Amino acid sequence: MTDYEKRIADLELQLAGTVNNLGITIARLEDLYRIVERIANHLEWAGVVSRGQTIDREDE
């Protein structure tokens, strides 16, 4: 195997690792989105906020 072929193989492994990490990150973001959605639903149900309302943080 030439140096060029070794470098290509290394880059393929790095790319596979990056794609795997990206998949894990996307799954975590989806989980986080579901958690935030559940919190929003509870706040709406409790009458604290209404759907689509934004909450501005006051400057400290």
XYZ file of N, CA and C in Angstrom:
180
model
N 0.858 -1.175 0.000
C 0.000 0.000 0.000
C 0.902 1.236 0.000
N 0.620 2.138 -0.895
C 1.423 3.356 -1.007
C 1.020 4.348 0.084
N 1.861 5.363 0.266
C 1.542 6.416 1.238
C 0.222 7.095 0.884
N 0.009 7.281 -0.416
C -1.236 7.902 -0.877
C -2.440 7.047 -0.469
N -2.360 5.749 -0.674
C -3.456 4.839 -0.316
C -3.679 4.804 1.193
N -2.588 4.855 1.954
C -2.713 4.889 3.413
C -3.416 6.166 3.862
N -3.047 7.271 3.233
C -3.667 8.555 3.592
C -5.159 8.541 3.262
N -5.514 7.980 2.112
C -6.924 7.864 1.726
C -7.668 6.992 2.735
N -7.074 5.881 3.144
C -7.708 4.994 4.122
C -7.902 5.713 5.454
N -6.900 6.477 5.881
C -7.018 7.253 7.126
C -8.141 8.285 7.025
N -8.217 8.961 5.892
C -9.272 9.956 5.699
C -10.655 9.306 5.680
N -10.756 8.112 5.108
C -12.032 7.394 5.101
C -12.461 7.047 6.522
N -11.514 6.626 7.346
C -11.828 6.316 8.745
C -12.248 7.568 9.500
N -11.547 8.661 9.267
C -11.907 9.924 9.922
C -13.304 10.370 9.511
N -13.610 10.236 8.233
C -14.927 10.623 7.739
C -16.013 9.742 8.357
N -15.758 8.457 8.452
C -16.734 7.554 9.066
C -16.972 7.936 10.524
N -15.913 8.277 11.239
C -16.049 8.710 12.628
C -16.825 10.006 12.740
N -16.560 10.929 11.828
C -17.271 12.210 11.838
C -18.753 12.008 11.564
N -19.080 11.166 10.597
C -20.483 10.885 10.272
C -21.170 10.233 11.465
N -20.491 9.317 12.130
C -21.053 8.666 13.310
C -21.302 9.685 14.414
N -20.324 10.546 14.675
C -20.489 11.581 15.702
C -21.625 12.532 15.357
N -21.763 12.868 14.091
C -22.850 13.744 13.652
C -24.200 13.079 13.904
N -24.285 11.787 13.638
C -25.524 11.056 13.900
C -25.878 11.058 15.369
N -24.883 10.883 16.224
C -25.107 10.914 17.670
C -25.556 12.308 18.094
N -24.914 13.344 17.557
C -25.273 14.726 17.888
C -26.710 15.027 17.475
N -27.098 14.600 16.288
C -28.466 14.830 15.818
C -29.463 14.123 16.726
N -29.156 12.904 17.130
C -30.054 12.171 18.030
C -30.199 12.903 19.361
N -29.112 13.438 19.877
C -29.176 14.187 21.137
C -29.988 15.469 20.977
N -29.833 16.149 19.853
C -30.616 17.359 19.599
C -32.104 17.031 19.493
N -32.421 15.899 18.876
C -33.820 15.480 18.792
C -34.375 15.198 20.183
N -33.577 14.548 21.032
C -33.999 14.296 22.415
C -34.224 15.608 23.152
N -33.305 16.548 22.986
C -33.425 17.851 23.637
C -34.675 18.580 23.155
N -34.947 18.506 21.856
C -36.142 19.142 21.309
C -37.399 18.557 21.960
N -37.457 17.241 22.114
C -38.619 16.606 22.744
C -38.785 17.066 24.186
N -37.683 17.213 24.899
C -37.743 17.683 26.292
C -38.280 19.111 26.346
N -37.756 19.981 25.491
C -38.210 21.375 25.464
C -39.685 21.436 25.073
N -40.094 20.619 24.129
C -41.496 20.581 23.714
C -42.395 20.150 24.873
N -41.963 19.174 25.648
C -42.748 18.731 26.803
C -42.860 19.835 27.843
N -41.757 20.546 28.090
C -41.787 21.666 29.045
C -42.755 22.735 28.546
N -42.685 23.058 27.260
C -43.585 24.065 26.685
C -45.039 23.629 26.824
N -45.308 22.357 26.601
C -46.674 21.851 26.743
C -47.157 21.984 28.178
N -46.303 21.683 29.135
C -46.678 21.806 30.548
C -46.928 23.265 30.921
N -46.083 24.169 30.439
C -46.273 25.594 30.723
C -47.571 26.105 30.107
N -47.857 25.638 28.902
C -49.099 26.045 28.250
C -50.302 25.488 29.017
N -50.238 24.233 29.390
C -51.323 23.592 30.129
C -51.573 24.303 31.458
N -50.492 24.752 32.109
C -50.610 25.425 33.403
C -51.047 26.884 33.253
N -51.140 27.368 32.028
C -51.573 28.736 31.804
C -50.478 29.767 31.976
N -49.243 29.323 32.048
C -48.119 30.246 32.229
C -47.823 30.986 30.926
N -47.887 30.278 29.829
C -47.639 30.861 28.509
C -48.665 30.302 27.532
N -48.786 30.954 26.394
C -49.633 30.425 25.335
C -48.747 30.045 24.152
N -49.251 29.164 23.315
C -48.479 28.664 22.174
C -48.028 29.833 21.300
N -46.741 29.870 20.973
C -46.194 30.913 20.120
C -45.732 32.154 20.857
N -46.021 32.224 22.147
C -45.601 33.391 22.929
C -44.102 33.314 23.174
N -43.438 34.456 23.106
C -42.017 34.505 23.435
C -41.851 35.119 24.809
N -40.816 34.692 25.484
C -40.525 35.208 26.820
C -39.192 35.927 26.744
N -39.214 37.219 26.977
C -37.987 38.012 26.940
C -37.341 38.004 28.313
N -36.046 37.769 28.320
C -35.302 37.799 29.573
C -34.953 39.243 29.889
N -35.226 39.634 31.112
C -34.898 40.998 31.508
C -33.392 41.135 31.666
N -32.871 42.294 31.270
C -31.443 42.561 31.455
C -31.154 42.704 32.931
N -30.075 42.070 33.351
C -29.722 42.116 34.775
C -28.761 43.227 35.059
